[in-house]
PDB file of C-alpha atoms and ligand atoms in Angstrom:
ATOM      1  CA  UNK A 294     -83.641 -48.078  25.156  1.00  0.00           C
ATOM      2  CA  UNK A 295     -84.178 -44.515  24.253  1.00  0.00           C
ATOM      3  CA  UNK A 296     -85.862 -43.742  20.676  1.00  0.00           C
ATOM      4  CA  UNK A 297     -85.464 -40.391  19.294  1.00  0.00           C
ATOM      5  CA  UNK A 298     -86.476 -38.869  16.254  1.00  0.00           C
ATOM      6  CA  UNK A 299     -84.911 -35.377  16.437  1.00  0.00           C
ATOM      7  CA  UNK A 300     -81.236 -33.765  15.603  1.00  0.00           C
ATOM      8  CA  UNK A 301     -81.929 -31.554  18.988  1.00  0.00           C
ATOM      9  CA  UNK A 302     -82.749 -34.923  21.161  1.00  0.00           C
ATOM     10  CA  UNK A 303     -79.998 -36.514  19.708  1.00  0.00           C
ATOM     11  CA  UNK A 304     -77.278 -33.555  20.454  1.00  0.00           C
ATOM     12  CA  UNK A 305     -78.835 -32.998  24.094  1.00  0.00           C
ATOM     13  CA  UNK A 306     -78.459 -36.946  24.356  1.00  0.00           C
ATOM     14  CA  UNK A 307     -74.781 -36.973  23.313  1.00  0.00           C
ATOM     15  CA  UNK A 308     -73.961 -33.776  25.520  1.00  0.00           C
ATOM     16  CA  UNK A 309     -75.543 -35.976  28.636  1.00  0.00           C
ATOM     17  CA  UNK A 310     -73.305 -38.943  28.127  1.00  0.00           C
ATOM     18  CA  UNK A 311     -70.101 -37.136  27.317  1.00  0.00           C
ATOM     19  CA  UNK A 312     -70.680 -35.221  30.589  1.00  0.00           C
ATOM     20  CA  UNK A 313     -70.837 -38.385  32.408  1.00  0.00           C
ATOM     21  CA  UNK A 314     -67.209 -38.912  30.188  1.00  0.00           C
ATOM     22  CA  UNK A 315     -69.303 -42.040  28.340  1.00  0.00           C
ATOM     23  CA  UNK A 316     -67.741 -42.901  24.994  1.00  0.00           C
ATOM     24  CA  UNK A 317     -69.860 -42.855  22.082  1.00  0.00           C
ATOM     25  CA  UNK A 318     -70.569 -45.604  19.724  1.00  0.00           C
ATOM     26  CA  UNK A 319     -72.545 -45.130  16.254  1.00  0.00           C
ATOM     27  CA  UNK A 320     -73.826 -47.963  13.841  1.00  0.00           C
ATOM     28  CA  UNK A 321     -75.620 -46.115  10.910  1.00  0.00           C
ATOM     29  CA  UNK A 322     -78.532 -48.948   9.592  1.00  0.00           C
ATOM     30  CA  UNK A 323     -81.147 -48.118   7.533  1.00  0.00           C
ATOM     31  CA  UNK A 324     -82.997 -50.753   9.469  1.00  0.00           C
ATOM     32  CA  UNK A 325     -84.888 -54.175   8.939  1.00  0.00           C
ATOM     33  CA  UNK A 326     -81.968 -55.618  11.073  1.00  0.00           C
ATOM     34  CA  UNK A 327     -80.413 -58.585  10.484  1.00  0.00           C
ATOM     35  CA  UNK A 328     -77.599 -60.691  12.211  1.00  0.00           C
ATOM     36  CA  UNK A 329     -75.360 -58.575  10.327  1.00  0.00           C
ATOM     37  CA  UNK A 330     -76.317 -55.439  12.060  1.00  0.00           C
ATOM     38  CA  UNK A 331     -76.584 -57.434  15.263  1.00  0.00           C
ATOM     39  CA  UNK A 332     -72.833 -58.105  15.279  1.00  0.00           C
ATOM     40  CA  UNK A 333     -71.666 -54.176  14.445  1.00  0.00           C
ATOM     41  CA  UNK A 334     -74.227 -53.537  17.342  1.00  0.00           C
ATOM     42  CA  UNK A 335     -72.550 -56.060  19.807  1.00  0.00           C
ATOM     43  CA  UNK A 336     -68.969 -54.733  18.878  1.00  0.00           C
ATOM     44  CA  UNK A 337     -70.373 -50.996  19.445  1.00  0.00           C
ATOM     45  CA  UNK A 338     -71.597 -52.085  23.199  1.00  0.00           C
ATOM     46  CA  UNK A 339     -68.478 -53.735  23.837  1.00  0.00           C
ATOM     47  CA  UNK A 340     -65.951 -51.158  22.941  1.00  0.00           C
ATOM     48  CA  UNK A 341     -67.981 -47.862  23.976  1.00  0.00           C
ATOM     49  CA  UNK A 342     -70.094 -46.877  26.880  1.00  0.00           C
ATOM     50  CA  UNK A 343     -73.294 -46.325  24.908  1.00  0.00           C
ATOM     51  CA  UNK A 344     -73.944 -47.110  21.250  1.00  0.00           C
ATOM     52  CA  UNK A 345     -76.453 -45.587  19.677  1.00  0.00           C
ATOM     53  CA  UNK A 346     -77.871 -46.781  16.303  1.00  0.00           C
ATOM     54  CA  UNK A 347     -79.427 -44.861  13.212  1.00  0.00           C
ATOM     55  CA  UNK A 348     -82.340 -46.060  11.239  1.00  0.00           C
ATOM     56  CA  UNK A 349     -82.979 -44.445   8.049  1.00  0.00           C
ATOM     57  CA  UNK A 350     -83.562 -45.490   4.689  1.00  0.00           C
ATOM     58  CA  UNK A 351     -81.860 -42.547   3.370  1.00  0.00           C
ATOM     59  CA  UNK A 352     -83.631 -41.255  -0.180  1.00  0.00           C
ATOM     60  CA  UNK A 353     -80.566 -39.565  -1.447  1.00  0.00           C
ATOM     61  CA  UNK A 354     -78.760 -42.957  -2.065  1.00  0.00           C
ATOM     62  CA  UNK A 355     -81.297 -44.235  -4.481  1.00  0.00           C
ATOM     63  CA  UNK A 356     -81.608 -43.833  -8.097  1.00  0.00           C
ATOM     64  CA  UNK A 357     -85.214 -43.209  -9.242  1.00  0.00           C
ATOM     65  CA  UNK A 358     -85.146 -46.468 -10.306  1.00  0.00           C
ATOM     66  CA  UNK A 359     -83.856 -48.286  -7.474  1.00  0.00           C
ATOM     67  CA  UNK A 360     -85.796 -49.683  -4.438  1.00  0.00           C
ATOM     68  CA  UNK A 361     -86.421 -46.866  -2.167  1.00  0.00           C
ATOM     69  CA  UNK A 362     -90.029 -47.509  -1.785  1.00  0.00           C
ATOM     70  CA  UNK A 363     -89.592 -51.084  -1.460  1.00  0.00           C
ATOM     71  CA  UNK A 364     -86.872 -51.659   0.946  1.00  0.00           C
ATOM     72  CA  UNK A 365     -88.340 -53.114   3.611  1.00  0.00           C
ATOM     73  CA  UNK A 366     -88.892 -51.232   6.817  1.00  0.00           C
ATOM     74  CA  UNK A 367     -90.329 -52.995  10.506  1.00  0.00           C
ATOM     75  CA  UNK A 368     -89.218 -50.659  13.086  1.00  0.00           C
ATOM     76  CA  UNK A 369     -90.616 -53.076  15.788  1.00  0.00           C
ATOM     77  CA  UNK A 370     -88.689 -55.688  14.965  1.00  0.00           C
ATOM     78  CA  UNK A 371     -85.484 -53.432  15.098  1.00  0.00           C
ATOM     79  CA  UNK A 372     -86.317 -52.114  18.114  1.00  0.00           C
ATOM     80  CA  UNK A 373     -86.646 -55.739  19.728  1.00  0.00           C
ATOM     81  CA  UNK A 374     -83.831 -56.976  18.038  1.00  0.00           C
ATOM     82  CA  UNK A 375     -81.639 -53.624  19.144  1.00  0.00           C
ATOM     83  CA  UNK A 376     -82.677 -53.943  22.793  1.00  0.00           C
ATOM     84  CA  UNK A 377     -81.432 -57.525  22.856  1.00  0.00           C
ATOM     85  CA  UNK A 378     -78.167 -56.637  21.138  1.00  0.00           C
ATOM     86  CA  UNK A 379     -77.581 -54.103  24.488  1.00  0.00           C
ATOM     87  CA  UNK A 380     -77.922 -50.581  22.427  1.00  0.00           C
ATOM     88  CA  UNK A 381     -78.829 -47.672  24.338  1.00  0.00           C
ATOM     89  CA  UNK A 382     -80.458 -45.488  22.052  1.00  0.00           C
ATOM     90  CA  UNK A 383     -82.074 -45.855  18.436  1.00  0.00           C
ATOM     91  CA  UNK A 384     -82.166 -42.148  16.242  1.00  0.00           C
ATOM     92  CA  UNK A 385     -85.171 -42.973  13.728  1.00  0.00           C
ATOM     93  CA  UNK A 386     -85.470 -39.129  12.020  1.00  0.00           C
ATOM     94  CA  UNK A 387     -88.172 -38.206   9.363  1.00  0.00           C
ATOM     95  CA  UNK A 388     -86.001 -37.184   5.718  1.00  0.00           C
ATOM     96  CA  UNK A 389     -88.114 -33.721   6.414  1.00  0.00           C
ATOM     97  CA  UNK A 390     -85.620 -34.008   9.479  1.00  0.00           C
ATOM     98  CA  UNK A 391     -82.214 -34.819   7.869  1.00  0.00           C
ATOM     99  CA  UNK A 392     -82.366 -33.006   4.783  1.00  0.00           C
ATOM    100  CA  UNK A 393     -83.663 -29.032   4.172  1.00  0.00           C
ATOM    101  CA  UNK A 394     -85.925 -28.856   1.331  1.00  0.00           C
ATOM    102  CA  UNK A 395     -83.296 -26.063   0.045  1.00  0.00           C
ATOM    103  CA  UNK A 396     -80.160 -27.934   0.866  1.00  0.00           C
ATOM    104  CA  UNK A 397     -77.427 -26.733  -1.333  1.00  0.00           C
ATOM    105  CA  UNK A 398     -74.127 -28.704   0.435  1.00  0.00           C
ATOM    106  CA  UNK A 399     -73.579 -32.399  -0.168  1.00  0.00           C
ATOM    107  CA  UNK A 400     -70.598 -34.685  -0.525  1.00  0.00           C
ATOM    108  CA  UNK A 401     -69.231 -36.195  -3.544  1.00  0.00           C
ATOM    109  CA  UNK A 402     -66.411 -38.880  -2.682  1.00  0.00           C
ATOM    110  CA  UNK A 403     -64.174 -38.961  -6.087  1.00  0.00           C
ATOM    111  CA  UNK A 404     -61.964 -42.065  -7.370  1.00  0.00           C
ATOM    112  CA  UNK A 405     -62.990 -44.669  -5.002  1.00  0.00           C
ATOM    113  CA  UNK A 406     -66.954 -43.958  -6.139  1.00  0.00           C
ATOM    114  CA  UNK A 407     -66.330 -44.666  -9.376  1.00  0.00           C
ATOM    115  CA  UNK A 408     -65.782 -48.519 -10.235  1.00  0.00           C
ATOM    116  CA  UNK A 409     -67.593 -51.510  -9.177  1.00  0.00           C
ATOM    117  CA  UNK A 410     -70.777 -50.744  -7.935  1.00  0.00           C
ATOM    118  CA  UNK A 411     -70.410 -46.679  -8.459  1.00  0.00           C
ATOM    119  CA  UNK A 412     -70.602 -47.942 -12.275  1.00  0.00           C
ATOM    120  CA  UNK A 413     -74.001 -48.899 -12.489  1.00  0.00           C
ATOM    121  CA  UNK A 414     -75.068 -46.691  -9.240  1.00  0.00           C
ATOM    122  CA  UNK A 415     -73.439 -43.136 -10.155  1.00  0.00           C
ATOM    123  CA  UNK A 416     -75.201 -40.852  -7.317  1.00  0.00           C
ATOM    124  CA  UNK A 417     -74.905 -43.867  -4.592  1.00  0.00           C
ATOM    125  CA  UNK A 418     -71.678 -43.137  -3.055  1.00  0.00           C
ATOM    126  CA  UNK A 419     -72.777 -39.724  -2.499  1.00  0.00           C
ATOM    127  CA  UNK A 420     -75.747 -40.139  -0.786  1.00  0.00           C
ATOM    128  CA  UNK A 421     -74.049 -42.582   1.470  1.00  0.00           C
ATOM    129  CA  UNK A 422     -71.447 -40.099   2.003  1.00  0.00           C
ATOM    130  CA  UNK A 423     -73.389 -37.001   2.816  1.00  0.00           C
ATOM    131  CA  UNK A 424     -75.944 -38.665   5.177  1.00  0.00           C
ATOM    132  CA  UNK A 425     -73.229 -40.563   7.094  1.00  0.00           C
ATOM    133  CA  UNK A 426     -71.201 -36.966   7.424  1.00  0.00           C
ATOM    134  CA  UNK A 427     -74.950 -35.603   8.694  1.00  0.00           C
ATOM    135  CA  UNK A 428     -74.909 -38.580  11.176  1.00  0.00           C
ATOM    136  CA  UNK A 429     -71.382 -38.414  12.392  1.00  0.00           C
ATOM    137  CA  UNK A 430     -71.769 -34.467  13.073  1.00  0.00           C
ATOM    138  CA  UNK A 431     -75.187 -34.589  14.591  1.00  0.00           C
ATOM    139  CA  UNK A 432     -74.084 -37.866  17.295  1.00  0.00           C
ATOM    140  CA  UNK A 433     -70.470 -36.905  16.940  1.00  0.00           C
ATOM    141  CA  UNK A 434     -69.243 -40.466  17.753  1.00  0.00           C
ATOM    142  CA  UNK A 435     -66.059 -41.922  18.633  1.00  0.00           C
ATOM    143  CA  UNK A 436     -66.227 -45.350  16.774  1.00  0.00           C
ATOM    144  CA  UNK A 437     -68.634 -45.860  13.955  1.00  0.00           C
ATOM    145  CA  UNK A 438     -69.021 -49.719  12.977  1.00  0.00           C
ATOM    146  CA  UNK A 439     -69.579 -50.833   9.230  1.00  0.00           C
ATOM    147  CA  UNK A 440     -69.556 -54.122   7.788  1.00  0.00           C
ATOM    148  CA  UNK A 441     -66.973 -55.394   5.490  1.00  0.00           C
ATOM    149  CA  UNK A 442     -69.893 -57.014   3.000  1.00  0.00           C
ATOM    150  CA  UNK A 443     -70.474 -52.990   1.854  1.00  0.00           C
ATOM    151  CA  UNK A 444     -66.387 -52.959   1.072  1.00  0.00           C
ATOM    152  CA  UNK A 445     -66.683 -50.097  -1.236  1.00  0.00           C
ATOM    153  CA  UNK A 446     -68.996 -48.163   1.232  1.00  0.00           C
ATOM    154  CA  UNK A 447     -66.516 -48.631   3.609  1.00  0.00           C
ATOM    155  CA  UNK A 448     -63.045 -47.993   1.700  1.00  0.00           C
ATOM    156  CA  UNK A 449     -65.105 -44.640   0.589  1.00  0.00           C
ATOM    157  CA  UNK A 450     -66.201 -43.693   4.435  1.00  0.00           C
ATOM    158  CA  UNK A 451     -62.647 -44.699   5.510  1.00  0.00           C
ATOM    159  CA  UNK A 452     -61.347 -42.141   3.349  1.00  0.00           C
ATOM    160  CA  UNK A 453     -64.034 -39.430   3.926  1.00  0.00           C
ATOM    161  CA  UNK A 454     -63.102 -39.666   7.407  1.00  0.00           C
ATOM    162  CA  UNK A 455     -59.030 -39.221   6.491  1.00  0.00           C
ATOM    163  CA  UNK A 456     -60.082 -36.152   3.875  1.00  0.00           C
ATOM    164  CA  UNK A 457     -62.599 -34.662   5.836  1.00  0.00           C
ATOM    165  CA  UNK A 458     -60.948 -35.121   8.938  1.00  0.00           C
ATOM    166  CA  UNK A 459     -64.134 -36.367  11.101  1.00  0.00           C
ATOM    167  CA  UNK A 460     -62.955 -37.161  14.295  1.00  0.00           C
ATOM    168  CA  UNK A 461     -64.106 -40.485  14.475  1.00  0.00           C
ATOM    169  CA  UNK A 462     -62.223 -44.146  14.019  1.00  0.00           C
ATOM    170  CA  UNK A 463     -64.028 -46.199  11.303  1.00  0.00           C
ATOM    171  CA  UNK A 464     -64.881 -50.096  12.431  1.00  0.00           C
ATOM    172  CA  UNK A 465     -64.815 -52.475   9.688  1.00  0.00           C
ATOM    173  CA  UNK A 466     -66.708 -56.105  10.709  1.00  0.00           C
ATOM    174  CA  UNK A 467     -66.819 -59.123   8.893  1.00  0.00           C
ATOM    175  CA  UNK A 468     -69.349 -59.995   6.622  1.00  0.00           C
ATOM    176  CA  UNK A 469     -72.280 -62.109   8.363  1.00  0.00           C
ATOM    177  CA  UNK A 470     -73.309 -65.574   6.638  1.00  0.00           C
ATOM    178  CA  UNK A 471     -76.403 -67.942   6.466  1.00  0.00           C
ATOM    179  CA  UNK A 472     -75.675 -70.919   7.789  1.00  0.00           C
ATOM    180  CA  UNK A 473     -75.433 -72.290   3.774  1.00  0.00           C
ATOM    181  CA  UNK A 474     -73.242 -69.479   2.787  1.00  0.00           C
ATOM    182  CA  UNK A 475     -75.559 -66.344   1.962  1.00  0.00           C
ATOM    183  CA  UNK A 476     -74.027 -62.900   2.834  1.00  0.00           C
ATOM    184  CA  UNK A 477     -76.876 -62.065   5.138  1.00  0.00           C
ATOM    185  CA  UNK A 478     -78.344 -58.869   3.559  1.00  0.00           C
ATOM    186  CA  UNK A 479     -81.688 -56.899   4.357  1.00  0.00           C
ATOM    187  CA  UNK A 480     -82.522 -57.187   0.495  1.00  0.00           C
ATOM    188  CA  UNK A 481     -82.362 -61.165   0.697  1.00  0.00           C
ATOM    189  CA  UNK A 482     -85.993 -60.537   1.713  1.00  0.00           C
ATOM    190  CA  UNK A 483     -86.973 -60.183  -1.969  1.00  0.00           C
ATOM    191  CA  UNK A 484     -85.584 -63.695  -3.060  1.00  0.00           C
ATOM    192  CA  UNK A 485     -88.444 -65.873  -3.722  1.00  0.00           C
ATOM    193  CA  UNK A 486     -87.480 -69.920  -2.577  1.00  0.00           C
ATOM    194  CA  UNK A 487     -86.282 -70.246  -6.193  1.00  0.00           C
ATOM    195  CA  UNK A 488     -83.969 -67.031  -6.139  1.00  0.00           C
ATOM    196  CA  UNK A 489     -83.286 -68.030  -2.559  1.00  0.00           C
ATOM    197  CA  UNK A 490     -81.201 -70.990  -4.094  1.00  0.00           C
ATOM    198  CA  UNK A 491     -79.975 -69.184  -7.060  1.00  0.00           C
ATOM    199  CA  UNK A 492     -78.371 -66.662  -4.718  1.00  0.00           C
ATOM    200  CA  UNK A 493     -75.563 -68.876  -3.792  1.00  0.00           C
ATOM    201  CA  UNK A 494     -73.758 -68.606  -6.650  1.00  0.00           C
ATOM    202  CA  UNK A 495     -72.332 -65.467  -5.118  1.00  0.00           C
ATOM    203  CA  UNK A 496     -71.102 -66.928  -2.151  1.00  0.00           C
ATOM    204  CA  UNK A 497     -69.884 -70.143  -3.572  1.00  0.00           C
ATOM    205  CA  UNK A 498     -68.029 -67.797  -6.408  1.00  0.00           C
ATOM    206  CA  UNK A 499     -66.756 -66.413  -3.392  1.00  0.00           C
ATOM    207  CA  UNK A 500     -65.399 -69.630  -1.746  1.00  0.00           C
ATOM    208  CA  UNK A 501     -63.986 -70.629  -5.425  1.00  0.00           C
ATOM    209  CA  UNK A 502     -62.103 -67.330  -5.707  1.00  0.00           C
ATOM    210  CA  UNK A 503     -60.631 -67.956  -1.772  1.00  0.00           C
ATOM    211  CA  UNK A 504     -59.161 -71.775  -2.372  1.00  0.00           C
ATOM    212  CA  UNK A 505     -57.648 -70.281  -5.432  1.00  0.00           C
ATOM    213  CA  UNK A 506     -55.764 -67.386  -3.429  1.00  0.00           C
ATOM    214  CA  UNK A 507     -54.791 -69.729  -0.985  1.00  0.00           C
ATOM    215  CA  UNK A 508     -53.598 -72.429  -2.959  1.00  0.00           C
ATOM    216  CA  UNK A 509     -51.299 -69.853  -4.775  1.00  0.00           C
ATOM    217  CA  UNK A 510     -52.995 -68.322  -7.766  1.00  0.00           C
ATOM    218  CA  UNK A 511     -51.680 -64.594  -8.247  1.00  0.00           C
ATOM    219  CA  UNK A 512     -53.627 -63.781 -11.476  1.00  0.00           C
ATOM    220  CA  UNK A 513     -56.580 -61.940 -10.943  1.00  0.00           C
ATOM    221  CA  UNK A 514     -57.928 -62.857 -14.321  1.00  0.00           C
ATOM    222  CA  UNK A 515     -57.681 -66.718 -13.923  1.00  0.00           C
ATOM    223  CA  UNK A 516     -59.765 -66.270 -10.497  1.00  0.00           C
ATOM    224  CA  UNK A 517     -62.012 -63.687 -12.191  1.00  0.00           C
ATOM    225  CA  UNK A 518     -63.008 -65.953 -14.831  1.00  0.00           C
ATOM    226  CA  UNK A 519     -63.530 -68.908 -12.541  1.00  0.00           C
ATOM    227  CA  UNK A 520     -65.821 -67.219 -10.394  1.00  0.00           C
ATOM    228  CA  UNK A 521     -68.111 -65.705 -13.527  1.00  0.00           C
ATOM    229  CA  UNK A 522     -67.845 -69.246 -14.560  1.00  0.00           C
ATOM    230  CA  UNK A 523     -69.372 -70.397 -11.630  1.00  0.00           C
ATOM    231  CA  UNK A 524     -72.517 -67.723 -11.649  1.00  0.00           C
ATOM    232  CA  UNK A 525     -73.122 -67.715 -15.074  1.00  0.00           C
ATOM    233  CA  UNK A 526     -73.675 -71.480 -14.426  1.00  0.00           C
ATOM    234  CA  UNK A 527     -76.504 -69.989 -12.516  1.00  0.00           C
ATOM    235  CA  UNK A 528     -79.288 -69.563 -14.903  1.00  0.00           C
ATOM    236  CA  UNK A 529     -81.472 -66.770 -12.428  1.00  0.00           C
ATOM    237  CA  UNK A 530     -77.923 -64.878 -12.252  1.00  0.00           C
ATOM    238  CA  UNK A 531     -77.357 -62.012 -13.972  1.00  0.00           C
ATOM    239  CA  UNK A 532     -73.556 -60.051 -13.720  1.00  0.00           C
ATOM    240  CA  UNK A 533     -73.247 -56.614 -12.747  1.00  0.00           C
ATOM    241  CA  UNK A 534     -69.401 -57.083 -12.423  1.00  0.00           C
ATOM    242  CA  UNK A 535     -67.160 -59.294 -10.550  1.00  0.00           C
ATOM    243  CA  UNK A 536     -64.089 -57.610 -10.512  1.00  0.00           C
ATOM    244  CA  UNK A 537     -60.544 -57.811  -7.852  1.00  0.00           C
ATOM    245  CA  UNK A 538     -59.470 -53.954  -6.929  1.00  0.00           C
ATOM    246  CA  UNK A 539     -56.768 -52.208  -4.988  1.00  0.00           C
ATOM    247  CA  UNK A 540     -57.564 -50.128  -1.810  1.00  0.00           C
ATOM    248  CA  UNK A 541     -58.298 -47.095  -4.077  1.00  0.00           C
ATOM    249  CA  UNK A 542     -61.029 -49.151  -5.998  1.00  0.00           C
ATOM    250  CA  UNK A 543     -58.952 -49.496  -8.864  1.00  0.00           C
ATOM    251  CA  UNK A 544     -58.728 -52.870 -10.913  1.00  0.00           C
ATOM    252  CA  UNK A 545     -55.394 -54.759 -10.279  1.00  0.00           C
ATOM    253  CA  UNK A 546     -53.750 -57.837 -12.271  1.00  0.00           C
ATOM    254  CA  UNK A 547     -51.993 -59.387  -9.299  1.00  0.00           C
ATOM    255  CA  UNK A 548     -53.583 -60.750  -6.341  1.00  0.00           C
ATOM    256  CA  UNK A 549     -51.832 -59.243  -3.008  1.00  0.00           C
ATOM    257  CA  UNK A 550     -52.591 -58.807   0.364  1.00  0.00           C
ATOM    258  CA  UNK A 551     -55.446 -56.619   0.727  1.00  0.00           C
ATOM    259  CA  UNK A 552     -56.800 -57.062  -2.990  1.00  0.00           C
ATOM    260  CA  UNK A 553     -60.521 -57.239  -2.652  1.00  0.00           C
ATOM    261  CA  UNK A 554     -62.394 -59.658  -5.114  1.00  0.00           C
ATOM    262  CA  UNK A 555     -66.463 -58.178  -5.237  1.00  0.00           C
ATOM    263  CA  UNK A 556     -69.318 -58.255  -7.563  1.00  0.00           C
ATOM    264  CA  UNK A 557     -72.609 -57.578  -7.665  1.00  0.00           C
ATOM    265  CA  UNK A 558     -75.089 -60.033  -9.087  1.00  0.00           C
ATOM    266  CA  UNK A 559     -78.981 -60.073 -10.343  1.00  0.00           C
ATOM    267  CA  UNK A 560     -81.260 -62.458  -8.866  1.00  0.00           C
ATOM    268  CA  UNK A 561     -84.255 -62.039 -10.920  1.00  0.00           C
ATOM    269  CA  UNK A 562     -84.890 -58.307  -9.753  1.00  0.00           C
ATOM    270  CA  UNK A 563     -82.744 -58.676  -7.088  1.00  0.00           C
ATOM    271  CA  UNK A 564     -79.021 -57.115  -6.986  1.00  0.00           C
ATOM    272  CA  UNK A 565     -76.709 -58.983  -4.650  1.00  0.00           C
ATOM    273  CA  UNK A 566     -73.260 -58.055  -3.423  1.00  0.00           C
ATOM    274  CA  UNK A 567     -70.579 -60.313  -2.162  1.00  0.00           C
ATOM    275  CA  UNK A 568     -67.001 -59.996  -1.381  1.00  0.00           C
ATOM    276  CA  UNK A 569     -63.739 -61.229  -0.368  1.00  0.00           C
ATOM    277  CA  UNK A 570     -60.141 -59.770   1.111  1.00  0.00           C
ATOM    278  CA  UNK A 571     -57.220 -61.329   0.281  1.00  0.00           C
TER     279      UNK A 571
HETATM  280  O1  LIG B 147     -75.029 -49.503   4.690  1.00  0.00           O
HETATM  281  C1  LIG B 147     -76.116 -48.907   4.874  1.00  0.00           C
HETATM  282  O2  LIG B 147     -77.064 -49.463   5.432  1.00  0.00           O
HETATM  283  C2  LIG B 147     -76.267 -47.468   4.415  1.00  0.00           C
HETATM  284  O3  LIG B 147     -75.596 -47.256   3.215  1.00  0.00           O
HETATM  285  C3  LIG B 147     -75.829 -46.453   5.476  1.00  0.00           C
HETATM  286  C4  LIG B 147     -74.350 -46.552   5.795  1.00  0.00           C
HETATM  287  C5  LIG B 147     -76.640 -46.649   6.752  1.00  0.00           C
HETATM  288  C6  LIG B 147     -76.094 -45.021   4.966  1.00  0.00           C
HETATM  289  O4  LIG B 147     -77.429 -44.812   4.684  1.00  0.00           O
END
């Protein structure tokens, strides 16, 4: 598997593979892979000719007082874990490399940035935004792969993609679980055993708010409360919202198809995210 750190490598890469007519798969990480990452990886290799997969804990979708610094990096471990999964080449750039010190030009989804986690993480969405549109002009990809636990992220790619018109087909994936439940999630690292426990409120809020929808229950706000019921049982959980939204991010009252229920939760330090689809 080819590792290259360069925008120039990259592009002379992608020009050698598209003249041998080779389709082009993308999964955008910002490493310390998980299964998660593993399975957007393995749908990459088996619907295009050669995937190749980003690694870059990207600075511009951090607050100063998020965990940039923290977030855990092992590069070796991706690389292993990446050459298992069947990917042909990793892009692992420098920030010197993806952003000009005198950049002027970024992009700033609207609407859909705005609830759930956009709330509490204002400049998030446009970080993500801007360094994915950086990644999908520098590989130029045919499919890029997201997972479905980052709904938001992906409702607000989906519609970069439309707006901008990027010519590239967005792949959502299920959301990966621990065998007890867990969405898996590079930031479970953090948990301590304690918080380890504590964290399945989420997913067993989750699994409360599902039965509900299946055995009938329309209102949003009867499911809503049930599943804050359930984590505020919790006494390590802390609410950053659990809310049920339309496909434009925007609350709804009704449960329908396509309604997503999502929150994000404190574990001690740690903030969680979960979700379901209707
Ligand atoms: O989901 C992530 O890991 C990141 O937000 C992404 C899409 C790689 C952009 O940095």
């Amino acid at each position: 598997m080819k590792i290259l750190t360069t925008v120039k490598e990259v592009r002379e890469y992608v020009k050698n593979q598209r003249m041998q007519g080779k389709t082009i798969g993308l999964v955008p990480t910002m490493g310390y892979l998980h299964e998660g990452h593993a399975s957007l990886v393995k749908k990459s290799v088996a619907e295009c000719d050669v995937t190749i997969v980003s690694i870059f804990v990207n600075p511009t979708q951090f607050a100063p007082n998020e965990d940039f610094e923290a977030y855990p990096r092992d590069l070796e471990h991706d690389v292993a874990l990446l050459t298992e999964c069947g990917a042909d080449c990793v892009f692992h750039p420098e920030a010197s490399e993806m952003y000009f010190a005198d950049a002027t030009t970024t992009i700033v989804p609207d609407v859909l940035s705005k609830n759930l986690c956009g709330k509490t993480r204002p400049i998030h969405f446009g970080g993500v935004c801007t360094v994915v549109g950086k990644l999908f002009n520098i590989v130029t990809p045919d499919k890029a792969f997201f997972g479905q636990k980052d709904a938001q992220q992906l409702a607000i790619i989906k519609r970069m993609v439309r707006d901008l018109n990027f010519g590239v087909e967005i792949i959502g994936c299920p959301i990966i679980r621990e065998e007890d439940g867990l969405a898996k999630s590079s930031r479970n690292t953090y948990l301590n055993a304690e918080e380890r426990k504590a964290a399945l409120c989420l997913s067993e809020a989750v699994k409360i708010g599902m039965e509900m929808v299946e055995k009938g229950e329309k209102s949003t706000k009867v499911i809503l409360s049930a599943m804050i019921e359930h984590i505020k049982k919790e006494p390590l959980a802390k609410i950053d919202y659990v809310q049920a939204v339309d496909g434009s991010m925007q609350d709804v009252e009704e449960a329908e198809k396509d309604t997503l229920f999502a929150m994000a939760v404190y574990i001690g330090k740690t903030r969680l995210i979960d979700n379901f689809m209707v």
